[in-house]
């Protein structure tokens, strides 16, 4: 990922990847980076299986953000359903789709897009609570067939029974199916499952992780609280500015009070009288329509309304405008490059400010962007996405300095890279709207840092004295709405809050006292819960361990003391690129964007000095032509510090270039990185593998290179040790499963059995992930050197010194190799040394695998328990379904068809039983040490070290 992972993100990703089934709700509070965590999981699955495919369902206005994050952080350019270049026959690793494309049907009755679980492995559902209920119902049904599912939502509405059922159907499909079969609720069955853990809980605290993983109602729900990670988040500074109303504003406030004097506060702000009251307290433009309507009704308010309307025409001033101008002027005096988000409340107020502000700040004439609520009507599939991109592009590039919004911003939309200041010119009267608006900038990485490194966001409220909106804002402030993100609230709490706010608006003042909002239960009844504080401590400990240098996973090439793992990797990659360039394999250069001078690097084939054409390279780069330097070099960056804010997707590399090129981030998962690694690994295996005669090379070392002091001749051997190589994974079809498949008479039944086997393979890969997380793969390096006292073994540090391509003190002089013109040592000595090193590799591999079995023991116990629970639940459901069909022949169904249906259902039950047995057998065989890897693949080289004269 092109982001520095944080402790809670690392812990969540490891937890999800290490469990038997990826079917989780990531419910972290607003701003903690749920999208980044999802992409980390996606990339891990892609790394494990390059054919892995992900389908992301996200609201329209989040698709642009997903496109950006997939490319700038996840290194994959996603496909977008409905885009002009969408090709369903040639899908990349990630595909994005809007909810409506899963529900809307074409003229022939088929859905616009088929979320096919035979094509996609992982389904990601982002912010489902913002989607229409029918879309979420459709998604919950489609999710049944997916092998892996992630749901992302800070506010999943688990306190609402209907929404909870839809989400739990996604997370616990076996429980949902059993609820239908037994005519029970999902809540009842989850409670029964937890009750079944009573005996296990008596075993003590050590057994609790396994009990939670198997029995807890919320076993697949992950939630991190902002209060646990305050040190990673910006702080809020609130500024309340009060102004006196103008004459026509006083009249409008009086009319608004009269409109709602008799309103039933139990209904909150529902009803046309509240809509009119809000409009009267916003801009004169917004108020005129309401005043004209009231004046036309007649009655006691009509004359007052006519007077107020005429005053707004004679003097359409706004008491808040002066305060807004003061805020902008003072802030731009401190920093002219600051960008602000102004919450306007409605479209007429947006229009007012868009026209008025450039009169006071001429530089804003073409520097104001506007984000309006999208229409609810049917639009072209990517219209809103294009509008969002067009709106945010000037802000991203620094052209726009203000973003005007109404009273709404889409949940999940990130604006923290655009602005650290939000000005409420008008306020929404709903606490969740306030929370979502501020949450767009109060996020990880947001805010402006002070001289001590603390990051801050600033929130201004411009309030008109005596207005109902001011009373509502004061009441919200007393509740703590502006101080921190809202705690999880139940539907009943939200109703109570709206009633209090409505009472406040009617009275015209905030009641005293007002209690701070307190978190409600998450809404998912459970007696088996993880202690959040324990999770936080564990996450910090895991992060601290991850930060420590691992000598056996150390990159070769520089001193990385004190650096983070990410910084160490970036430094090593920089040296790797420098080595490629100095070796003449590829041309690594630097360029700047032709518009804004943004710096980046480029990669091409080596250029021939005479002609400037491409020379020979070890292998080809994807999509890069040998013939055209000007059009085919690849732009990239490799350090997180090179990522702009907001991250950029493209650059203009040449003068006169009209179309920008994709800017790659060189890291695992990017097409460039994977090609370079694959190409060099293949070249090394071809040249230095054991199948080849030992390569003997003379390496000319620059004067002063420390390897010269190690010995004149060095034999080095490298091997990759994997605790669970792919060869441990069984083939898709076992003999017993193939025999069952042979009995299936129809394609539909064979497809169902194939889906079962693919689900089993997914769980086998979960075993592989759990082992690799517990005992990470390592690079084994063994070497010996011939010196004055004969041959001796080398330390890891000495081996790395021999492989260091550059020499101190300036690390510019480079070592160069050439084939030895004559043998460096006698053949019998070579064979003897190779035998010694081969035995050392074999012994090291044996100890490594024994250690991996021991280290993965507890993780595999949890995986085995989870697998047993899932397969047993699936088998129980299938047996119940088969028994019902067997004992109740449907009326009008021919006997032969009925018997075939019964046989098909029984066949699925048999499939579940086979898969359960084979899933657990793999774990048991690994734990028993029965799975033996073949002899490690090694590469070896015999080097004669010579000093360059």
CSV table of C-alpha atoms in Angstrom, one decimal, residues 473-825:
chain,number,residue,atom,x,y,z
A,473,UNK,CA,-26.6,25.1,17.4
A,474,UNK,CA,-26.1,26.0,21.1
A,475,UNK,CA,-28.0,22.9,22.2
A,476,UNK,CA,-25.9,20.7,19.8
A,477,UNK,CA,-22.8,22.3,21.2
A,478,UNK,CA,-23.9,21.4,24.8
A,479,UNK,CA,-24.4,17.8,23.6
A,480,UNK,CA,-20.8,17.7,22.3
A,481,UNK,CA,-21.8,17.4,18.6
A,482,UNK,CA,-19.0,19.7,17.5
A,483,UNK,CA,-16.3,18.5,19.8
A,484,UNK,CA,-16.0,14.9,18.6
A,485,UNK,CA,-17.6,12.3,16.3
A,486,UNK,CA,-21.0,11.1,17.5
A,487,UNK,CA,-21.0,8.0,19.6
A,488,UNK,CA,-23.1,5.1,18.4
A,489,UNK,CA,-26.7,6.0,19.1
A,490,UNK,CA,-29.8,3.9,19.1
A,491,UNK,CA,-32.8,4.8,17.0
A,492,UNK,CA,-34.6,5.7,20.2
A,493,UNK,CA,-31.7,8.0,21.2
A,494,UNK,CA,-31.8,9.8,17.9
A,495,UNK,CA,-35.5,10.3,18.2
A,496,UNK,CA,-35.1,11.8,21.7
A,497,UNK,CA,-32.3,14.1,20.4
A,498,UNK,CA,-34.5,15.4,17.6
A,499,UNK,CA,-37.3,16.0,20.0
A,500,UNK,CA,-35.0,18.0,22.3
A,501,UNK,CA,-33.8,20.0,19.4
A,502,UNK,CA,-37.3,20.7,18.2
A,503,UNK,CA,-38.3,21.8,21.7
A,504,UNK,CA,-35.3,24.1,21.7
A,505,UNK,CA,-36.3,25.6,18.3
A,506,UNK,CA,-39.8,26.3,19.5
A,507,UNK,CA,-38.6,27.8,22.8
A,508,UNK,CA,-35.9,29.8,21.0
A,509,UNK,CA,-33.2,28.9,23.6
A,510,UNK,CA,-31.3,25.8,24.7
A,511,UNK,CA,-32.6,24.0,27.8
A,512,UNK,CA,-30.4,23.9,30.8
A,513,UNK,CA,-28.8,21.6,31.6
A,514,UNK,CA,-28.1,19.5,28.4
A,515,UNK,CA,-26.4,16.1,28.8
A,516,UNK,CA,-23.5,15.0,26.6
A,517,UNK,CA,-24.4,12.3,24.2
A,518,UNK,CA,-23.4,8.9,25.4
A,519,UNK,CA,-22.9,5.8,23.4
A,520,UNK,CA,-25.7,3.2,23.2
A,521,UNK,CA,-25.2,-0.5,22.9
A,522,UNK,CA,-24.2,-1.4,19.4
A,523,UNK,CA,-27.5,-3.1,19.0
A,524,UNK,CA,-26.2,-6.6,18.5
A,525,UNK,CA,-27.1,-8.6,21.6
A,526,UNK,CA,-24.1,-10.6,22.8
A,527,UNK,CA,-22.7,-11.9,26.0
A,528,UNK,CA,-19.3,-12.8,24.5
A,529,UNK,CA,-17.4,-9.6,23.7
A,530,UNK,CA,-13.8,-8.8,23.2
A,531,UNK,CA,-12.4,-6.1,25.6
A,532,UNK,CA,-11.7,-3.0,23.3
A,533,UNK,CA,-8.8,-1.9,25.6
A,534,UNK,CA,-7.2,-5.3,25.4
A,535,UNK,CA,-7.5,-5.1,21.6
A,536,UNK,CA,-5.9,-1.7,21.5
A,537,UNK,CA,-3.0,-2.8,23.7
A,538,UNK,CA,-2.5,-5.9,21.5
A,539,UNK,CA,-2.6,-3.7,18.3
A,540,UNK,CA,0.1,-1.4,19.7
A,541,UNK,CA,2.3,-4.3,20.7
A,542,UNK,CA,1.9,-5.9,17.3
A,543,UNK,CA,2.8,-2.6,15.7
A,544,UNK,CA,5.9,-2.2,17.9
A,545,UNK,CA,7.0,-5.7,17.0
A,546,UNK,CA,6.5,-5.0,13.3
A,547,UNK,CA,8.6,-1.8,13.6
A,548,UNK,CA,11.6,-3.7,14.9
A,549,UNK,CA,14.3,-4.5,12.3
A,550,UNK,CA,14.3,-8.2,11.4
A,551,UNK,CA,17.9,-9.2,10.6
A,552,UNK,CA,16.7,-12.3,8.6
A,553,UNK,CA,14.4,-10.1,6.5
A,554,UNK,CA,16.8,-7.2,6.2
A,555,UNK,CA,17.2,-5.7,2.8
A,556,UNK,CA,20.7,-5.5,1.4
A,557,UNK,CA,22.3,-2.2,0.4
A,558,UNK,CA,22.3,0.4,3.2
A,559,UNK,CA,22.2,1.1,6.9
A,560,UNK,CA,18.6,1.3,7.9
A,561,UNK,CA,19.0,1.7,11.7
A,562,UNK,CA,16.1,3.6,13.2
A,563,UNK,CA,13.9,3.5,10.1
A,564,UNK,CA,10.4,2.1,9.9
A,565,UNK,CA,9.7,-1.1,7.9
A,566,UNK,CA,8.2,1.0,5.1
A,567,UNK,CA,11.2,3.3,5.0
A,568,UNK,CA,13.6,0.4,5.0
A,569,UNK,CA,11.8,-1.1,2.1
A,570,UNK,CA,11.7,2.2,0.2
A,571,UNK,CA,15.5,2.7,0.7
A,572,UNK,CA,16.2,-0.9,-0.5
A,573,UNK,CA,14.1,-0.4,-3.6
A,574,UNK,CA,15.9,2.9,-4.3
A,575,UNK,CA,19.2,1.0,-4.2
A,576,UNK,CA,17.7,-1.7,-6.4
A,577,UNK,CA,16.8,0.8,-9.0
A,578,UNK,CA,20.2,2.4,-8.8
A,579,UNK,CA,21.8,-1.0,-9.3
A,580,UNK,CA,19.6,-1.6,-12.4
A,581,UNK,CA,20.5,1.7,-13.8
A,582,UNK,CA,24.3,1.3,-13.2
A,583,UNK,CA,24.2,-2.2,-14.5
A,584,UNK,CA,22.7,-1.0,-17.8
A,585,UNK,CA,19.6,-3.2,-17.5
A,586,UNK,CA,17.1,-0.3,-17.5
A,587,UNK,CA,17.3,3.5,-17.7
A,588,UNK,CA,16.0,5.1,-14.4
A,589,UNK,CA,15.6,8.8,-14.7
A,590,UNK,CA,13.8,11.8,-13.1
A,591,UNK,CA,11.3,14.2,-14.6
A,592,UNK,CA,8.9,16.9,-13.5
A,593,UNK,CA,5.3,17.4,-14.6
A,594,UNK,CA,5.1,20.0,-17.4
A,595,UNK,CA,2.3,21.9,-15.7
A,596,UNK,CA,3.1,22.1,-12.0
A,597,UNK,CA,6.7,20.8,-11.7
A,598,UNK,CA,5.7,17.8,-9.6
A,599,UNK,CA,8.8,15.4,-9.4
A,600,UNK,CA,8.7,11.8,-10.3
A,601,UNK,CA,10.9,9.1,-11.8
A,602,UNK,CA,10.8,7.2,-15.1
A,603,UNK,CA,11.7,3.8,-16.2
A,604,UNK,CA,12.7,2.7,-19.8
A,605,UNK,CA,15.1,0.4,-21.6
A,606,UNK,CA,18.8,1.4,-21.6
A,607,UNK,CA,19.5,4.0,-24.2
A,608,UNK,CA,22.3,3.6,-26.7
A,609,UNK,CA,24.6,6.6,-26.6
A,610,UNK,CA,25.0,6.9,-30.3
A,611,UNK,CA,21.4,6.6,-31.5
A,612,UNK,CA,19.3,7.2,-28.4
A,613,UNK,CA,17.4,4.1,-29.2
A,614,UNK,CA,16.6,1.4,-26.7
A,615,UNK,CA,19.3,-1.2,-26.0
A,616,UNK,CA,19.0,-4.7,-24.7
A,617,UNK,CA,17.4,-5.4,-21.3
A,618,UNK,CA,17.0,-8.7,-19.4
A,619,UNK,CA,13.2,-8.7,-20.1
A,620,UNK,CA,10.4,-6.5,-21.4
A,621,UNK,CA,8.3,-4.0,-19.4
A,622,UNK,CA,4.5,-4.2,-19.7
A,623,UNK,CA,3.2,-1.9,-22.5
A,624,UNK,CA,6.6,-0.3,-23.1
A,625,UNK,CA,7.8,-0.1,-26.7
A,626,UNK,CA,11.4,-0.3,-27.6
A,627,UNK,CA,11.1,2.3,-30.4
A,628,UNK,CA,9.5,5.4,-28.8
A,629,UNK,CA,11.2,6.9,-25.8
A,630,UNK,CA,9.0,10.0,-25.9
A,631,UNK,CA,5.8,8.0,-25.6
A,632,UNK,CA,6.6,4.8,-23.8
A,633,UNK,CA,8.6,5.5,-20.7
A,634,UNK,CA,6.8,4.7,-17.4
A,635,UNK,CA,6.4,7.4,-14.8
A,636,UNK,CA,6.5,6.3,-11.2
A,637,UNK,CA,7.2,7.2,-7.6
A,638,UNK,CA,8.4,4.9,-4.8
A,639,UNK,CA,8.3,6.8,-1.5
A,640,UNK,CA,5.2,7.6,0.6
A,641,UNK,CA,6.7,11.1,1.0
A,642,UNK,CA,6.4,11.5,-2.8
A,643,UNK,CA,2.6,11.0,-2.6
A,644,UNK,CA,1.0,14.4,-3.1
A,645,UNK,CA,-2.0,15.6,-1.1
A,646,UNK,CA,-4.4,14.7,-2.5
A,647,UNK,CA,-2.7,11.8,-4.3
A,648,UNK,CA,-2.4,12.3,-8.0
A,649,UNK,CA,-3.2,9.6,-10.5
A,650,UNK,CA,-1.5,11.1,-13.6
A,651,UNK,CA,1.4,13.3,-14.8
A,652,UNK,CA,2.3,15.1,-18.0
A,653,UNK,CA,5.8,14.0,-18.8
A,654,UNK,CA,6.6,15.9,-22.1
A,655,UNK,CA,6.0,19.3,-23.6
A,656,UNK,CA,3.0,19.4,-25.9
A,657,UNK,CA,1.5,16.2,-24.4
A,658,UNK,CA,-2.3,16.5,-24.2
A,659,UNK,CA,-3.1,13.2,-22.4
A,660,UNK,CA,-1.5,12.6,-19.0
A,661,UNK,CA,-0.1,9.2,-18.2
A,662,UNK,CA,-0.9,7.0,-15.2
A,663,UNK,CA,1.6,7.6,-12.4
A,664,UNK,CA,2.6,4.3,-10.9
A,665,UNK,CA,3.6,3.6,-7.3
A,666,UNK,CA,6.4,1.1,-7.3
A,667,UNK,CA,5.4,-1.5,-4.7
A,668,UNK,CA,4.1,-5.0,-4.3
A,669,UNK,CA,1.0,-5.3,-6.5
A,670,UNK,CA,1.9,-2.7,-9.1
A,671,UNK,CA,2.4,-4.1,-12.6
A,672,UNK,CA,6.0,-2.6,-12.8
A,673,UNK,CA,7.1,-4.0,-9.5
A,674,UNK,CA,5.7,-7.4,-10.1
A,675,UNK,CA,7.3,-7.5,-13.6
A,676,UNK,CA,10.7,-6.5,-12.3
A,677,UNK,CA,10.6,-9.0,-9.5
A,678,UNK,CA,9.4,-11.8,-11.7
A,679,UNK,CA,11.8,-11.0,-14.4
A,680,UNK,CA,14.9,-10.9,-12.2
A,681,UNK,CA,13.8,-14.1,-10.3
A,682,UNK,CA,13.4,-15.9,-13.6
A,683,UNK,CA,16.8,-14.6,-14.7
A,684,UNK,CA,18.5,-15.7,-11.4
A,685,UNK,CA,16.9,-19.1,-11.6
A,686,UNK,CA,18.0,-19.5,-15.1
A,687,UNK,CA,21.6,-18.5,-14.4
A,688,UNK,CA,22.3,-19.6,-10.8
A,689,UNK,CA,19.9,-22.5,-10.0
A,690,UNK,CA,21.1,-25.8,-8.8
A,691,UNK,CA,20.1,-27.4,-12.1
A,692,UNK,CA,22.9,-25.3,-13.7
A,693,UNK,CA,26.6,-25.8,-13.2
A,694,UNK,CA,27.8,-23.5,-10.5
A,695,UNK,CA,28.4,-20.1,-12.0
A,696,UNK,CA,31.9,-18.7,-11.3
A,697,UNK,CA,32.2,-15.0,-11.5
A,698,UNK,CA,35.0,-12.5,-11.0
A,699,UNK,CA,33.6,-9.4,-9.2
A,700,UNK,CA,35.7,-6.2,-9.5
A,701,UNK,CA,35.2,-4.3,-6.2
A,702,UNK,CA,35.8,-0.6,-5.9
A,703,UNK,CA,38.8,0.3,-3.7
A,704,UNK,CA,37.7,0.4,-0.1
A,705,UNK,CA,34.8,-2.0,-0.4
A,706,UNK,CA,34.6,-3.9,2.9
A,707,UNK,CA,34.0,-7.2,1.1
A,708,UNK,CA,37.6,-7.2,0.0
A,709,UNK,CA,38.6,-7.9,3.7
A,710,UNK,CA,36.4,-11.0,3.9
A,711,UNK,CA,38.2,-13.2,1.5
A,712,UNK,CA,39.4,-13.6,-2.0
A,713,UNK,CA,36.9,-16.3,-3.0
A,714,UNK,CA,33.3,-16.5,-1.7
A,715,UNK,CA,30.6,-19.1,-2.2
A,716,UNK,CA,27.1,-17.7,-1.6
A,717,UNK,CA,23.8,-19.7,-1.5
A,718,UNK,CA,20.3,-18.1,-1.2
A,719,UNK,CA,17.0,-19.9,-0.7
A,720,UNK,CA,13.4,-18.8,0.0
A,721,UNK,CA,11.8,-20.6,2.9
A,722,UNK,CA,8.0,-20.7,2.8
A,723,UNK,CA,6.3,-22.2,5.9
A,724,UNK,CA,3.3,-23.2,3.7
A,725,UNK,CA,4.2,-23.3,0.0
A,726,UNK,CA,1.6,-23.7,-2.7
A,727,UNK,CA,2.6,-27.4,-3.1
A,728,UNK,CA,1.0,-28.0,0.3
A,729,UNK,CA,-2.4,-27.0,-1.1
A,730,UNK,CA,-4.4,-30.1,-2.3
A,731,UNK,CA,-5.7,-30.2,-5.8
A,732,UNK,CA,-9.2,-28.9,-6.3
A,733,UNK,CA,-10.8,-32.3,-6.8
A,734,UNK,CA,-10.0,-35.3,-4.5
A,735,UNK,CA,-10.8,-38.8,-5.6
A,736,UNK,CA,-13.9,-38.9,-3.4
A,737,UNK,CA,-15.2,-35.5,-4.7
A,738,UNK,CA,-14.6,-36.6,-8.3
A,739,UNK,CA,-16.7,-39.7,-7.7
A,740,UNK,CA,-19.5,-37.6,-6.3
A,741,UNK,CA,-19.3,-35.2,-9.2
A,742,UNK,CA,-19.6,-38.2,-11.6
A,743,UNK,CA,-23.0,-39.0,-10.1
A,744,UNK,CA,-24.4,-35.5,-10.8
A,745,UNK,CA,-26.7,-35.8,-13.9
A,746,UNK,CA,-27.1,-32.1,-14.8
A,747,UNK,CA,-24.9,-29.1,-15.4
A,748,UNK,CA,-26.6,-27.1,-12.6
A,749,UNK,CA,-25.8,-29.8,-10.1
A,750,UNK,CA,-22.2,-30.0,-11.3
A,751,UNK,CA,-21.9,-26.2,-11.0
A,752,UNK,CA,-23.1,-26.4,-7.4
A,753,UNK,CA,-20.5,-29.0,-6.6
A,754,UNK,CA,-17.8,-27.0,-8.3
A,755,UNK,CA,-18.8,-24.0,-6.1
A,756,UNK,CA,-18.4,-26.1,-3.0
A,757,UNK,CA,-14.9,-27.1,-4.1
A,758,UNK,CA,-13.9,-23.5,-4.8
A,759,UNK,CA,-15.2,-22.6,-1.3
A,760,UNK,CA,-13.1,-25.4,0.1
A,761,UNK,CA,-10.0,-24.1,-1.8
A,762,UNK,CA,-10.7,-20.6,-0.3
A,763,UNK,CA,-10.6,-22.1,3.2
A,764,UNK,CA,-7.4,-24.1,2.4
A,765,UNK,CA,-5.9,-20.8,1.3
A,766,UNK,CA,-7.0,-19.4,4.7
A,767,UNK,CA,-4.9,-22.1,6.4
A,768,UNK,CA,-2.0,-21.0,4.3
A,769,UNK,CA,-2.5,-17.3,5.2
A,770,UNK,CA,-2.8,-18.2,8.9
A,771,UNK,CA,0.5,-20.1,8.9
A,772,UNK,CA,2.4,-17.4,6.9
A,773,UNK,CA,1.2,-14.7,9.3
A,774,UNK,CA,2.3,-16.7,12.3
A,775,UNK,CA,5.6,-17.7,10.7
A,776,UNK,CA,6.5,-15.3,7.9
A,777,UNK,CA,8.6,-16.6,4.9
A,778,UNK,CA,12.3,-15.7,5.1
A,779,UNK,CA,15.3,-15.4,2.8
A,780,UNK,CA,18.0,-17.9,3.9
A,781,UNK,CA,21.6,-16.8,3.0
A,782,UNK,CA,24.5,-19.1,3.6
A,783,UNK,CA,28.1,-18.4,2.6
A,784,UNK,CA,31.7,-19.3,3.1
A,785,UNK,CA,34.9,-17.5,2.2
A,786,UNK,CA,38.5,-18.6,1.5
A,787,UNK,CA,41.0,-16.5,3.3
A,788,UNK,CA,44.5,-16.9,4.8
A,789,UNK,CA,43.3,-19.7,7.1
A,790,UNK,CA,41.3,-21.6,4.5
A,791,UNK,CA,37.5,-21.8,4.1
A,792,UNK,CA,35.3,-20.5,6.9
A,793,UNK,CA,31.5,-19.8,7.3
A,794,UNK,CA,30.3,-16.3,7.0
A,795,UNK,CA,27.9,-14.4,9.2
A,796,UNK,CA,24.7,-12.8,7.7
A,797,UNK,CA,26.3,-9.4,7.9
A,798,UNK,CA,29.4,-10.6,6.0
A,799,UNK,CA,27.2,-12.2,3.3
A,800,UNK,CA,25.3,-8.9,2.9
A,801,UNK,CA,28.5,-7.0,2.7
A,802,UNK,CA,29.6,-9.3,-0.2
A,803,UNK,CA,26.3,-8.6,-2.0
A,804,UNK,CA,26.6,-4.8,-1.5
A,805,UNK,CA,26.9,-3.3,-5.0
A,806,UNK,CA,28.2,0.1,-3.9
A,807,UNK,CA,31.2,1.1,-1.9
A,808,UNK,CA,31.6,3.7,0.9
A,809,UNK,CA,32.2,6.4,1.7
A,810,UNK,CA,29.9,8.1,-0.9
A,811,UNK,CA,28.1,4.8,-2.1
A,812,UNK,CA,28.6,5.8,-5.7
A,813,UNK,CA,31.4,3.5,-6.9
A,814,UNK,CA,29.8,0.2,-8.1
A,815,UNK,CA,31.1,-3.4,-8.2
A,816,UNK,CA,31.0,-5.1,-11.6
A,817,UNK,CA,31.1,-8.8,-12.4
A,818,UNK,CA,32.3,-10.8,-15.4
A,819,UNK,CA,32.5,-14.6,-16.1
A,820,UNK,CA,35.7,-16.1,-14.8
A,821,UNK,CA,38.1,-16.9,-17.6
A,822,UNK,CA,39.4,-19.9,-15.7
A,823,UNK,CA,38.1,-21.9,-12.7
A,824,UNK,CA,38.5,-20.1,-9.4
A,825,UNK,CA,39.0,-23.3,-7.4
